[in-house]
CSV table of C-alpha atoms in Angstrom, one decimal:
chain,number,residue,atom,x,y,z
A,1,MET,CA,112.7,134.6,42.7
A,2,SER,CA,113.5,132.4,45.7
A,3,PRO,CA,110.6,131.1,47.9
A,4,THR,CA,112.6,132.0,51.0
A,5,PRO,CA,114.0,135.5,50.4
A,6,VAL,CA,114.3,136.4,54.1
A,7,GLU,CA,116.1,133.2,54.9
A,8,ASP,CA,118.4,133.7,51.9
A,9,ALA,CA,119.2,137.3,53.0
A,10,MET,CA,119.9,136.2,56.5
A,11,ARG,CA,122.2,133.4,55.3
A,12,LEU,CA,124.1,135.7,53.0
A,13,LYS,CA,124.6,138.5,55.5
A,14,ILE,CA,125.6,136.2,58.4
A,15,THR,CA,128.0,134.2,56.2
A,16,GLU,CA,129.7,137.3,54.8
A,17,ALA,CA,130.0,139.1,58.1
A,18,LEU,CA,130.6,136.4,60.7
A,19,LYS,CA,132.2,133.6,58.6
A,20,PRO,CA,130.5,130.9,60.7
A,21,SER,CA,131.7,127.3,60.9
A,22,THR,CA,128.1,126.4,61.7
A,23,LEU,CA,125.0,128.2,60.6
A,24,GLU,CA,121.6,126.5,61.1
A,25,ILE,CA,118.5,128.4,60.2
A,26,GLN,CA,115.1,126.9,61.2
A,27,ASN,CA,112.0,128.6,59.9
A,28,ASP,CA,109.3,128.2,62.5
A,29,SER,CA,106.8,130.5,60.8
A,30,ALA,CA,104.2,127.9,60.0
A,31,MET,CA,103.8,127.0,63.7
A,32,HIS,CA,102.9,130.7,64.4
A,33,ALA,CA,100.8,131.5,61.4
A,34,HIS,CA,97.5,131.2,63.5
A,35,HIS,CA,98.7,133.7,66.1
A,36,LYS,CA,96.6,136.9,66.4
A,37,ALA,CA,99.7,139.1,65.6
A,38,MET,CA,100.2,137.2,62.3
A,39,VAL,CA,96.6,137.8,61.0
A,40,GLY,CA,96.9,139.6,57.7
A,41,SER,CA,100.6,139.0,57.3
A,42,VAL,CA,101.5,138.0,53.8
A,43,SER,CA,105.0,136.8,54.8
A,44,LYS,CA,105.7,133.1,55.3
A,45,GLU,CA,109.0,134.0,56.9
A,46,THR,CA,108.4,135.6,60.3
A,47,HIS,CA,109.8,133.3,63.0
A,48,PHE,CA,113.3,131.8,63.0
A,49,ARG,CA,115.7,129.9,65.2
A,50,LEU,CA,119.4,130.4,64.4
A,51,VAL,CA,122.5,128.5,65.6
A,52,ILE,CA,125.6,130.4,64.7
A,53,THR,CA,129.2,129.2,65.6
A,54,SER,CA,131.7,131.9,64.8
A,55,GLU,CA,135.1,133.1,66.1
A,56,ALA,CA,133.7,136.6,65.7
A,57,PHE,CA,131.9,135.9,69.0
A,58,LYS,CA,135.2,135.2,70.9
A,59,SER,CA,135.5,137.3,74.1
A,60,LYS,CA,131.9,138.7,73.7
A,61,MET,CA,129.1,138.1,76.1
A,62,GLN,CA,125.7,136.8,74.7
A,63,PRO,CA,124.0,140.2,74.7
A,64,ALA,CA,126.9,141.6,72.5
A,65,ARG,CA,126.7,138.6,70.2
A,66,HIS,CA,123.0,139.0,69.8
A,67,ARG,CA,123.4,142.7,69.1
A,68,MET,CA,125.9,141.8,66.3
A,69,VAL,CA,123.2,139.6,64.7
A,70,TYR,CA,120.4,142.1,65.2
A,71,THR,CA,122.6,144.8,63.5
A,72,LEU,CA,123.2,142.5,60.5
A,73,LEU,CA,119.5,141.7,60.2
A,74,LYS,CA,118.2,145.2,60.9
A,75,GLU,CA,116.5,145.5,57.5
A,76,GLU,CA,114.7,142.2,57.8
A,77,LEU,CA,113.6,142.9,61.4
A,78,GLU,CA,112.2,146.4,60.6
A,79,ARG,CA,110.5,145.7,57.3
A,80,GLU,CA,106.7,145.3,57.4
A,81,GLY,CA,106.0,141.6,57.1
A,82,GLY,CA,109.6,140.9,58.1
A,83,ILE,CA,111.0,138.9,61.0
A,84,HIS,CA,108.7,139.0,64.0
A,85,ALA,CA,110.6,136.6,66.3
A,86,LEU,CA,114.3,135.5,66.3
A,87,GLN,CA,115.7,133.0,68.6
A,88,LEU,CA,119.5,132.9,68.7
A,89,LYS,CA,122.1,130.5,69.9
A,90,THR,CA,125.5,132.1,69.4
A,91,ARG,CA,128.8,130.4,70.3
A,92,THR,CA,132.5,130.0,69.5
A,93,SER,CA,134.0,126.8,68.1
A,94,GLU,CA,135.4,126.1,71.5
A,95,GLU,CA,132.0,126.4,73.1
A,96,GLU,CA,130.5,124.2,70.4
A,97,GLU,CA,133.1,121.5,71.1
A,98,ARG,CA,132.4,121.6,74.8
A,99,GLN,CA,128.7,121.3,74.2
A,100,LEU,CA,129.1,118.3,71.8
A,101,ALA,CA,131.4,116.6,74.4
A,102,ARG,CA,128.7,117.1,77.1
A,103,GLU,CA,126.0,115.7,74.8
A,104,ASN,CA,128.2,112.7,73.9
A,105,ALA,CA,129.0,112.1,77.6
A,106,GLU,CA,125.2,112.2,78.5
A,107,GLN,CA,124.6,109.6,75.8
A,108,GLY,CA,127.5,107.4,77.0
A,109,GLN,CA,129.6,108.0,73.9
A,110,PRO,CA,133.4,108.6,74.4
A,111,THR,CA,134.7,112.1,73.9
A,112,ALA,CA,137.5,112.9,71.4
A,113,ASP,CA,139.9,113.3,74.4
A,114,ALA,CA,139.1,109.9,75.7
A,115,GLU,CA,139.6,108.3,72.2
A,116,ASN,CA,143.0,110.0,71.9
A,117,ARG,CA,144.4,108.5,75.1
């Protein structure tokens, strides 16, 4: 049995349904284990941050994108001892490229466009 069954289920469901080009799953549960709401919880997988880049999000606003992910993870969210907190960053490939270009510009690195000129 996997030591991370919730994370494994999330990765499988998101990969199958959204075909992401980027999928980052960060388990932040240990940072929240001392919170009052977590007292008595036997799960070590309750708090996650996800970054998902998928063309399935194209032409959808953030709330609709988040609903797509919540629907996929309904079982993990509703199960006792399941996901308590889920932070989502959802974007398309185009949005990811723009973000990386901004980050590179802020660090003084040339963008791909500038290199191609």
